[in-house]
Coordinates of C-alpha atoms in Angstrom, one line a residue:
X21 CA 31.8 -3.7 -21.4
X22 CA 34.3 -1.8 -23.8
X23 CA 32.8 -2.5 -27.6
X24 CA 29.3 -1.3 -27.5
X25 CA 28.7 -2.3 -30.6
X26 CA 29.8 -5.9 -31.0
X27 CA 28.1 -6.2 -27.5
X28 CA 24.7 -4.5 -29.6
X29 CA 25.5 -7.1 -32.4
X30 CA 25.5 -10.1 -29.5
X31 CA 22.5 -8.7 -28.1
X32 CA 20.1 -8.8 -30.9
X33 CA 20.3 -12.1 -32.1
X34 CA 21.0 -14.4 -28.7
X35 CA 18.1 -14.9 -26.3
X36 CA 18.2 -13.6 -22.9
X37 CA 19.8 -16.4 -21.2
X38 CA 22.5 -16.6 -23.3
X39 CA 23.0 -13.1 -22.6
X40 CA 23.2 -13.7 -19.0
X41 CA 25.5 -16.2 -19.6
X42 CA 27.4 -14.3 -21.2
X43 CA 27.8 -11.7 -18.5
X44 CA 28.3 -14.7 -15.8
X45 CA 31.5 -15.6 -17.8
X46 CA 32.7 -12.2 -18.4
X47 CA 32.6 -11.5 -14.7
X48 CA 33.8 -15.2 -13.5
X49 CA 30.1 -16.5 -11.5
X50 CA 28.3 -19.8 -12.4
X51 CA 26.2 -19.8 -15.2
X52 CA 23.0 -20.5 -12.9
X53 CA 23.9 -17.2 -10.6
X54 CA 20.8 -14.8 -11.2
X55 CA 21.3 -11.4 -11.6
X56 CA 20.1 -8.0 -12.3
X57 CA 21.3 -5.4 -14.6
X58 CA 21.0 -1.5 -13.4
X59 CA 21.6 1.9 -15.5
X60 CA 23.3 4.7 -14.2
X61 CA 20.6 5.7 -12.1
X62 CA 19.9 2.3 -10.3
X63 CA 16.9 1.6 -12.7
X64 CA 16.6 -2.2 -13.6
X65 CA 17.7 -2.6 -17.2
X66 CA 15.8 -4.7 -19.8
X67 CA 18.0 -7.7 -21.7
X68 CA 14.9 -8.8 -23.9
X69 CA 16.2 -8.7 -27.6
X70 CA 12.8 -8.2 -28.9
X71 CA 13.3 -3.9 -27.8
X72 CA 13.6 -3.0 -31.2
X73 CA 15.8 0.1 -30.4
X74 CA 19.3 0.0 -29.0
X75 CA 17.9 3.0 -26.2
X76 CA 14.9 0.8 -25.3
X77 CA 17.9 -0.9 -23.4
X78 CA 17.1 1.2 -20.6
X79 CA 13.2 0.1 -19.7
X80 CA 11.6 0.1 -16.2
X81 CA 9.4 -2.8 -15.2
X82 CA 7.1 -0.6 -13.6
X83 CA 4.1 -2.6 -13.7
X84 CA 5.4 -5.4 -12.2
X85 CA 7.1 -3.7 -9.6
X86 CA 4.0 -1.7 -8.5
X87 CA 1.6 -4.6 -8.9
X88 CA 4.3 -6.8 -6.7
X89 CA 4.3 -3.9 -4.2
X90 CA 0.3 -3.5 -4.1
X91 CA -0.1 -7.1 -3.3
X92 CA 2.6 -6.7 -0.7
X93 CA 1.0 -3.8 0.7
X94 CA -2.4 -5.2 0.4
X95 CA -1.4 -8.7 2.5
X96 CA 0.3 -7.1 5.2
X97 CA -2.6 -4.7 5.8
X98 CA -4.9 -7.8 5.5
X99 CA -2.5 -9.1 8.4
X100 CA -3.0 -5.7 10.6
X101 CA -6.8 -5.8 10.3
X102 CA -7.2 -9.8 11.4
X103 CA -8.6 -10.5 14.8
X104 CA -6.5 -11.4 17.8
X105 CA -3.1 -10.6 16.5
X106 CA -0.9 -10.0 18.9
X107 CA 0.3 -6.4 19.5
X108 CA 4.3 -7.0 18.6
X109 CA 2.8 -9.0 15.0
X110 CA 0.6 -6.0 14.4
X111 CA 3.8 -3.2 15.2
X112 CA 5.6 -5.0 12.5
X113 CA 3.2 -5.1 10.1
X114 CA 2.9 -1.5 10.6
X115 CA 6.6 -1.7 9.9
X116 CA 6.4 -3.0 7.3
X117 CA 4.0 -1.3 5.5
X118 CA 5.5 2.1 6.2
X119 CA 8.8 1.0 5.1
X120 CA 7.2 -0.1 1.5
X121 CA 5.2 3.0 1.4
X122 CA 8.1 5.0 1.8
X123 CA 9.8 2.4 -1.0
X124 CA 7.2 3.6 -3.2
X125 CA 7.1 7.4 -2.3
X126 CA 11.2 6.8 -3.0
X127 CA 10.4 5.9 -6.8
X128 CA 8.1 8.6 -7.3
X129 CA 10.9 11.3 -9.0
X130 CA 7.8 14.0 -9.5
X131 CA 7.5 17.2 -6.8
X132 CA 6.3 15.4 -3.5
X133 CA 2.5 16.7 -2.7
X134 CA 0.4 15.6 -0.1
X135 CA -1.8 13.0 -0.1
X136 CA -3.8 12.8 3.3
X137 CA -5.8 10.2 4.6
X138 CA -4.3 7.7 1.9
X139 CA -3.0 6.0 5.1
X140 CA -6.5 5.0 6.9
X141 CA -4.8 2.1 8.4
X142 CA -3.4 4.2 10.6
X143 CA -6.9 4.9 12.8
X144 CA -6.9 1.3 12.8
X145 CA -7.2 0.2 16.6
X146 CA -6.0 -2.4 18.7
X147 CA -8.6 -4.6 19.3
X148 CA -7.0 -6.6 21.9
X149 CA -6.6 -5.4 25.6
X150 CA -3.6 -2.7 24.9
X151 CA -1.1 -2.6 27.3
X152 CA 1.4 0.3 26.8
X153 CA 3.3 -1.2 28.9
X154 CA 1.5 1.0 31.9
X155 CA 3.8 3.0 33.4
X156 CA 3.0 3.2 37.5
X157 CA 2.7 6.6 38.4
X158 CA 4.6 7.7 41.5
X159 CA 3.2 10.6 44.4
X160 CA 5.7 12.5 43.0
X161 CA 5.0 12.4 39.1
X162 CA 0.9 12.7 39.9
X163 CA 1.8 15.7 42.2
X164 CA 4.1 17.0 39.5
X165 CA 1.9 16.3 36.7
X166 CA -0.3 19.4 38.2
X167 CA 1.7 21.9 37.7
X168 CA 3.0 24.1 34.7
X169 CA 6.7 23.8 36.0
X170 CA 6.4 19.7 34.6
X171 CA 9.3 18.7 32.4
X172 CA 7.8 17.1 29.6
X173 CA 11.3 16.0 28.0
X174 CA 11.8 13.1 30.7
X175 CA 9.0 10.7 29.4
X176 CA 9.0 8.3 26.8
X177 CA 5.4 7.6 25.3
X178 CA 4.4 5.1 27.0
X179 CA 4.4 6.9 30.1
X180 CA 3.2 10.0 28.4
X181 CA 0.4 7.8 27.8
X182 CA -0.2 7.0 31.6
X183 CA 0.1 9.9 32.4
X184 CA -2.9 11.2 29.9
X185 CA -4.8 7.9 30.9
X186 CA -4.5 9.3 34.2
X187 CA -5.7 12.4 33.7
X188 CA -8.9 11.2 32.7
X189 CA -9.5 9.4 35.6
X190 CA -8.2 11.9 37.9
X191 CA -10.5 14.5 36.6
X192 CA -13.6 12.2 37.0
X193 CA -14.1 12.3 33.5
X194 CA -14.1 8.3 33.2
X195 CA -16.3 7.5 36.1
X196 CA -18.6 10.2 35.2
X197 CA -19.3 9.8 31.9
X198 CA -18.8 5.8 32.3
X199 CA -16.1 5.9 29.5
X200 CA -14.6 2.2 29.0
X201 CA -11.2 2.0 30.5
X202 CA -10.1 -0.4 27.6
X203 CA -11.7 1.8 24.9
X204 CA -9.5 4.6 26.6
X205 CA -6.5 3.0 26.5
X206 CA -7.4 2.2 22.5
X207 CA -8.0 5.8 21.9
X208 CA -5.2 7.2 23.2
X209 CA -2.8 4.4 21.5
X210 CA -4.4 5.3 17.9
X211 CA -4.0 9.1 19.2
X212 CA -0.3 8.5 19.6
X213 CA -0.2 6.7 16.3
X214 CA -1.4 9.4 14.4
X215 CA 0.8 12.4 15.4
X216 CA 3.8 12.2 13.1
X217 CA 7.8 12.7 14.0
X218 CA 8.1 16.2 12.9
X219 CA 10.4 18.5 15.6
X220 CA 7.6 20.3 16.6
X221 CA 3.8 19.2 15.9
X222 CA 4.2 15.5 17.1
X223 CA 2.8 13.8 20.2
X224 CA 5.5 15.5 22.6
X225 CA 3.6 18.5 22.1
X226 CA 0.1 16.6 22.1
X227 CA 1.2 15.6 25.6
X228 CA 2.8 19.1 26.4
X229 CA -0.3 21.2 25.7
X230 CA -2.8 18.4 27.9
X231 CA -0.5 18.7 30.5
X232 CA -1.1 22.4 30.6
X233 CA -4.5 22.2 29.8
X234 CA -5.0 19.7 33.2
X235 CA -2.7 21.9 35.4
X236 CA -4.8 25.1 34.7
X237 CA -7.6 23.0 35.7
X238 CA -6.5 22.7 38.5
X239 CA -4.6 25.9 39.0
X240 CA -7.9 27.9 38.2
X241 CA -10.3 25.8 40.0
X242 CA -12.1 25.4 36.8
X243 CA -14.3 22.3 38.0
X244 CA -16.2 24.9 40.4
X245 CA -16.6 27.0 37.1
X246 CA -17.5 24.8 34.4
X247 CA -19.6 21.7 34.2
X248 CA -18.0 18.5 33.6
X249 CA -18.8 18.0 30.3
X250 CA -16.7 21.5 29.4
X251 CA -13.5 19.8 31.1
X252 CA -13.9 17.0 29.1
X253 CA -14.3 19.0 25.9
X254 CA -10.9 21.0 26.8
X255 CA -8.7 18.1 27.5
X256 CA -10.2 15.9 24.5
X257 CA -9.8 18.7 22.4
X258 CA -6.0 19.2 23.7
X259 CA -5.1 15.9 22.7
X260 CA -6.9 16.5 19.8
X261 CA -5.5 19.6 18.3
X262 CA -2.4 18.8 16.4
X263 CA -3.6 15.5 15.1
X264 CA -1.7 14.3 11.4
X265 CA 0.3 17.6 11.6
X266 CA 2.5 17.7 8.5
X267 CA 5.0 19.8 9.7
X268 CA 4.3 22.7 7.0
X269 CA 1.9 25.6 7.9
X270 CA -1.3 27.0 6.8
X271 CA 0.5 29.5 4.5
X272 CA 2.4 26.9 3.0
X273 CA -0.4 24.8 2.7
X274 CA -2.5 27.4 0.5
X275 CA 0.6 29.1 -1.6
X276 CA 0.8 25.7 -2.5
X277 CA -2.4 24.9 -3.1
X278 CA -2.3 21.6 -1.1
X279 CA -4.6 19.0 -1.7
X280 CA -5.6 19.9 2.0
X281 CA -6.1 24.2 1.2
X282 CA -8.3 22.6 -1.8
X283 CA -10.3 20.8 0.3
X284 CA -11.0 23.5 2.7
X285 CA -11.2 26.4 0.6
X286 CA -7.9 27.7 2.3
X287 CA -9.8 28.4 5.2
X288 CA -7.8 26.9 8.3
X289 CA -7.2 23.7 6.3
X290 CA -4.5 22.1 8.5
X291 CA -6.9 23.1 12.0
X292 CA -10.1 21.4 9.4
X293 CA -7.9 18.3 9.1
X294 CA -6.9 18.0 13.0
X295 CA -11.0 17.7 13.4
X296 CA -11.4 15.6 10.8
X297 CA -8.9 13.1 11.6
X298 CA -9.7 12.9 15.5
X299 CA -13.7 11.9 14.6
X300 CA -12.4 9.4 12.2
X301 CA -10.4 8.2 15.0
X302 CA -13.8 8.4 17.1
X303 CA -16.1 6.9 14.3
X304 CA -13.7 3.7 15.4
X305 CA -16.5 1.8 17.9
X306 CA -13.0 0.6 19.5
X307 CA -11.7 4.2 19.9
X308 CA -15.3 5.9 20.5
X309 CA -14.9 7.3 24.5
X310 CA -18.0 8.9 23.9
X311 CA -20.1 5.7 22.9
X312 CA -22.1 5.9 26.2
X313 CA -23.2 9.5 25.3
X314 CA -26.4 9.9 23.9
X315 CA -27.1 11.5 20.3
X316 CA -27.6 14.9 21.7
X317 CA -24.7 15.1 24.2
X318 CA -22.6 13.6 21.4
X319 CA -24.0 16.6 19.0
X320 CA -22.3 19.2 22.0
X321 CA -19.0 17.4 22.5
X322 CA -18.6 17.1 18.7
X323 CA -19.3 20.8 18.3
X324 CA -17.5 21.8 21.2
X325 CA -14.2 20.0 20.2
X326 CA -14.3 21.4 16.8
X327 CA -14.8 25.2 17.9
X328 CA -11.9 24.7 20.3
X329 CA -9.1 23.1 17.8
X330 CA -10.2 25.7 15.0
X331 CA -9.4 28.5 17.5
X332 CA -5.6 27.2 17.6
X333 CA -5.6 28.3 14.2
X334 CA -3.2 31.6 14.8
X335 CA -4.4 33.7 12.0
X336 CA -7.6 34.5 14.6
X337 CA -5.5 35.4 17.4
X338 CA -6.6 39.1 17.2
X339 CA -10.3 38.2 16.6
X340 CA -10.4 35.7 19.5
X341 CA -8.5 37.9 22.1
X342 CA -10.6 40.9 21.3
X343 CA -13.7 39.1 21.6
X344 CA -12.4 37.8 25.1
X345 CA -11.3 41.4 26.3
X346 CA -15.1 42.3 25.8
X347 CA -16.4 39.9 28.3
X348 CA -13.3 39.8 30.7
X349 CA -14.6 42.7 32.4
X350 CA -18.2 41.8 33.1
X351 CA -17.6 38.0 32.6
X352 CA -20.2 35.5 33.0
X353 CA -19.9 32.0 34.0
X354 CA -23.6 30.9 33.3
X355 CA -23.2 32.8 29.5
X356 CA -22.8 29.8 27.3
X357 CA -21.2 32.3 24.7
X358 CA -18.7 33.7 27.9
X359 CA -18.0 30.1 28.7
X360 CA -17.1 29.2 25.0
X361 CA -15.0 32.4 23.8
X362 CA -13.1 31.2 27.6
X363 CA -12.4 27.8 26.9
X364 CA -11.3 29.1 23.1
X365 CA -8.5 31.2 25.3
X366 CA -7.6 28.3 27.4
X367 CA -6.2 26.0 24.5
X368 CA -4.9 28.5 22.9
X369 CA -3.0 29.7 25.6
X370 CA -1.8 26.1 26.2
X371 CA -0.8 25.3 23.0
X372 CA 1.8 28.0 23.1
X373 CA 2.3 27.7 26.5
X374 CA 6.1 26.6 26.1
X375 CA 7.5 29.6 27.5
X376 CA 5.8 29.5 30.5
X377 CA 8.0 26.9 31.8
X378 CA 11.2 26.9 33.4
X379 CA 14.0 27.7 31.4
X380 CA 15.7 24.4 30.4
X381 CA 12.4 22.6 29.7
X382 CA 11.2 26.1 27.4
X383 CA 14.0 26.3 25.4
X384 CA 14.6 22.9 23.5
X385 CA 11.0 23.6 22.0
X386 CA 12.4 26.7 20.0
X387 CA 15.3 24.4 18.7
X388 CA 12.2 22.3 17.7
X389 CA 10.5 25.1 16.5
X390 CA 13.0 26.8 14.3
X391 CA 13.9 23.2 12.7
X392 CA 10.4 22.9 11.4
X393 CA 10.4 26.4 10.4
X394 CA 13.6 26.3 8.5
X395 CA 12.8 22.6 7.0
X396 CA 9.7 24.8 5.4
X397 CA 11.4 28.0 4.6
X398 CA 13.9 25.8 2.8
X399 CA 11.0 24.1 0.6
X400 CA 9.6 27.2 0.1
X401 CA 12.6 28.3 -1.9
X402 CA 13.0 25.4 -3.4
X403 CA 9.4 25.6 -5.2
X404 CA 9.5 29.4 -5.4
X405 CA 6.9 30.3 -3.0
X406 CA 7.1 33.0 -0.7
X407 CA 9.1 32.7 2.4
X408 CA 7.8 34.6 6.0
X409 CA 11.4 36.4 7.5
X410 CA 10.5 34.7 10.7
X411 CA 11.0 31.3 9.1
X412 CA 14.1 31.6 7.1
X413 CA 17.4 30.6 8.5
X414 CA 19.5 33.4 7.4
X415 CA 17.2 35.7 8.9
X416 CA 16.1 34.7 12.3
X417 CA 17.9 33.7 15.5
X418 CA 16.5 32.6 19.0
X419 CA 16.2 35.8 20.7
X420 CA 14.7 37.6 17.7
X421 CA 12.2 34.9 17.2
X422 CA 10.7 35.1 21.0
X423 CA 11.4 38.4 21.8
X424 CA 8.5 39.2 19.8
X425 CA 6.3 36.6 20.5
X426 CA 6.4 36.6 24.2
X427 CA 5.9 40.7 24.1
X428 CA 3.1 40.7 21.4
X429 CA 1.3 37.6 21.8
X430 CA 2.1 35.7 24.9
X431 CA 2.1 38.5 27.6
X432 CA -1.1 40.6 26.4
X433 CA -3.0 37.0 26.4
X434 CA -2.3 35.7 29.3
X435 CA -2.5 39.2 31.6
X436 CA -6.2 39.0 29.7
X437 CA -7.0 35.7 31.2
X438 CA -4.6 37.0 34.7
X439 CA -7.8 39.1 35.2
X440 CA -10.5 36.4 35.5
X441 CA -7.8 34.3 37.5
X442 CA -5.3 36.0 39.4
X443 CA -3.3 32.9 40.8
X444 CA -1.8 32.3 37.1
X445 CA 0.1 35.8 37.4
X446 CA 3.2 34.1 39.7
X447 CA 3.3 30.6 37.8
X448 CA 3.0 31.8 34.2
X449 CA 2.5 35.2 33.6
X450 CA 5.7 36.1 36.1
X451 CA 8.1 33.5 34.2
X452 CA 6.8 34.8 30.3
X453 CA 8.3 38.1 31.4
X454 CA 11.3 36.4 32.9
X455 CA 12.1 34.5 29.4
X456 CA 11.8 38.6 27.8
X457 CA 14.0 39.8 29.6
X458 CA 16.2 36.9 29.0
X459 CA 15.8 36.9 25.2
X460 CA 16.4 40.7 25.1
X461 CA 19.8 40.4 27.3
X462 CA 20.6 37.4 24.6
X463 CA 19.8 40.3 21.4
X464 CA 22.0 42.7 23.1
X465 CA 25.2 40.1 23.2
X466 CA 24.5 39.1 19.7
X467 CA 24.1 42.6 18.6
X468 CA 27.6 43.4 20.5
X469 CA 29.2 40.6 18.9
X470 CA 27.8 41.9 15.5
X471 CA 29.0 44.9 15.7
X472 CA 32.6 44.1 16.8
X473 CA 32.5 41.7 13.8
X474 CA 31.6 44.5 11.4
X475 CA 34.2 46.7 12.5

C-alpha cells in the first residue's frame, strides 16, 4: 500500500465496493472474496468514504460488535435455562458463554476490576437427574477417606464429588434430615461450578478442607458431643467456605477498593461474599438441601453457616483463639456459646490444615500457595499498591514461608484444641512439628548455600 495519498485520493471518491475490489486485485482474490481490513492493533478498519477525515480511517464498530455479542450471549443462556436439556448440551453452552465473556473481557483495554455476581448463570442448576458420572467408592477409599493422612491429589472431580455425596450419607445427615438425594447431587454440582481454577482457592481445596472436617468427626467422636444439626452445619459450611474465591485477598481487595471491599465496608468482604454466594446457591429450590427444614431450623443453619465461614477470615485469628483458650479449660458441651466459639476452631483449623498431612500430599499446596501469592504481589506492583514481604517473589521462599506459619499459627492452635481432644496430638499435632523441623533443616541449607554464594 506504498502511495498513501493517491490511495487517500481513490478512497474518497469510489464507494466501498469498489474499494474492495480494488484491494481483491491488488492482492490477486476474486472480486466476490469478502474481507476484512485491520489496523496495527487488530482493530477492524472502516472503508466508508463518507469519514470525513483521513484518521477517521481507523473506526471500531463497537456497537455492532457488542450488540452481536449480547444477543449471542443472551441465546445461549436462553439455551442453558430451557427444560430437559441434556447435561453435555448444557456443558457446552456453558462453554460457550465463558469463551465469549472472556471475548468481551479481552476487548476491554481499561484496568480489569471486579465485577461479581455479573455471572448468575453460574448457580444455575441442573434440573435433570445429574449424574457425575458416580464414582463407586471402594472399602479402601471410604476407610481412607477418614483419615487426615488422605491424598487429596489422586481424585478427579467427579470422584471428589462422590466422595462428598458420601459423606453426607455416611454421617446420617441425609437420612436424618430427609435431604433429597437428587437435590444433593444438584447442590454439590453447582458447588463445584462455582469455585474457580485459581492454584489455591478452587474446589481441590473445597474438597481438601471437608475431608478434614469429616475425619476429625470422626477422629474426635464429635457425634457423641454435638447434635446432628452442628455436624451438618460444619461440613455444609466446609464446602461452603471458599465459594467464588478470586484468587486476590482481603488486603488486596480493600487497597483496591474492590467493588466487593465497597460492598462490605472492607469488613471481611471476600468471607461476606463466600456466604452470600452459597445462599444464592441455596435460594435455588433445585439446590436447597435444607428445603425439608422448617423456618426456624432454617433461621439456625443459616446463621450457623455464616458465623463459621466468617471465622475463616484470618485477620481474627488472635480474637478467635483467645476466646477459645478461655473456655478450653472449663469447657462446656451443653454451652451453646462453648459449642459455637468450638466449631469456629474446627474449620479454621481445617482450612489450613495442609500441613498436617504427610509430606508429599502437604507440599504441592505451598507451590499452590505461593503461585497465587506471587500472581497478587505481582498485580500489586503493577497498580502501585502495597505489597505484604510474605507475598512477593523476590522475598519469600518455601521454608521461610512455613517456618513461621506452622510455629506461630498452626502449632499454638491445634495444641489448644489437643487439650479438649487428646487423640489429634499423634495424627496432626505430631506431623505439624515434623514439617518445622523439616522447613528449618531446608532454611539452614539455603542459608549455607547463601553464604557460600556471597563469599
Amino acid at each position: 500500500m506504498g502511495g498513501g495519498i493517491s490511495l487517500y485520493c481513490y478512497y474518497r471518491f469510489c464507494s466501498p465496493c469498489d474499494i474492495k475490489e480494488l484491494f481483491c486485485t491488488a492482492v490477486g482474490l476474486p472480486r466476490n472474496t469478502t474481507i476484512s481490513l485491520m489496523d496495527s492493533t487488530g482493530a477492524m478498519v472502516s472503508i466508508d468514504p463518507t469519514i470525513p477525515k483521513i484518521m477517521s480511517f481507523y473506526a471500531f464498530k463497537i456497537n455492532e460488535l457488542k450488540t452481536e455479542v449480547t444477543n449471542r450471549l443472551a441465546m445461549l443462556e436462553k439455551r442453558v435455562e430451557l427444560e430437559g436439556l441434556k447435561v453435555v448440551e448444557i456443558e457446552k453452552c456453558r462453554s460457550d458463554i465463558k469463551k465469549l465473556r472472556e471475548e468481551m473481557a479481552s476487548r476491554n483495554n481499561r484496568s480489569v476490576q471486579f465485577s461479581f455476581l455479573d455471572d448468575n448463570k453460574k448457580l444455575t442448576p441442573r434440573r435433570d437427574v445429574p449424574s457425575y458420572p458416580k464414582y463407586h467408592l471402594s472399602k479402601e477409599t471410604i476407610d481412607a477417606l477418614r483419615q487426615p493422612i488422605f491424598d487429596v491429589w489422586q481424585w478427579e472431580p467427579n470422584e471428589m464429588l462422590s466422595c462428598l455425596e458420601h459423606m453426607y450419607h455416611d454421617l446420617g445427615l441425609v437420612r436424618d434430615f430427609n435431604i433429597n438425594p437428587i437435590t444433593l447431587k444438584r447442590w454439590l454440582l453447582c458447588i463445584h461450578d462455582n469455585y474457580r481454577n485459581n492454584p489455591f482457592h478452587n474446589f481441590r481445596h473445597c474438597f481438601c478442607v471437608t475431608q478434614m472436617m469429616y475425619s476429625m468427626i470422626y477422629l474426635c467422636n464429635l457425634q457423641e458431643k454435638f447434635s446432628q444439626l452442628d455436624i451438618l452445619i460444619l461440613m455444609t459450611a466446609a464446602v461452603c467456605h471458599d465459594l467464588d474465591h478470586p484468587g486476590y485477598n482481603n488486603t488486596y481487595q480493600i487497597n483496591a477498593r474492590t467493588e466487593l471491599a465497597v460492598r462490605y465496608n472492607d469488613i471481611s468482604p471476600l468471607e461476606n461474599h463466600h456466604c452470600a454466594v452459597a445462599f444464592q446457591i441455596f435460594s435455588q429450590p433445585e439446590c436447597n438441601i435444607f428445603s425439608n427444614f422448617d423456618a426456624e431450623a432454617f433461621k439456625q443453619i443459616r446463621q450457623g453457616t455464616i458465623t463459621l465461614i466468617l471465622a475463616t477470615d484470618m485477620a481474627r485469628h488472635g480474637e478467635i483463639l483467645d476466646s477459645f483458650k478461655q473456655k478450653v479449660d472449663s469447657f462446656d458441651f451443653t454451652n451453646e456459646e462453648h459449642v459455637t466459639c468450638l466449631k469456629m476452631v474446627l474449620i479454621k483449623c481445617c482450612d489450613i490444615s495442609n500441613e498436617v498431612r504427610p509430606m508429599e500430599v502437604a507440599e504441592p499446596w505451598v507451590d499452590c500457595l505461593l503461585e497465587e501469592y506471587f500472581m497478587q504481589s505481582d498485580r500489586e506492583k503493577a497498580e502501585g499498591l502495597p505489597v505484604a514481604p510474605f507475598m512477593d517473589r523476590e522475598k519469600v521462599t518455601k521454608p521461610t514461608a512455613q517456618i513461621g506459619f506452622i510455629k506461630f499459627v498452626l502449632i499454638p492452635m491445634f495444641e489448644t484444641v489437643m487439650k479438649l481432644f487428646p487423640q489429634i496430638e499423634e495424627v496432626m499435632v505430631q506431623p505439624l512439628r515434623e514439617s518445622r523441623d523439616r522447613y528449618e533443616e531446608l532454611k539452614q541449607i539455603d542459608d549455607a548455600m547463601n553464604e557460600v554464594r556471597h563469599q
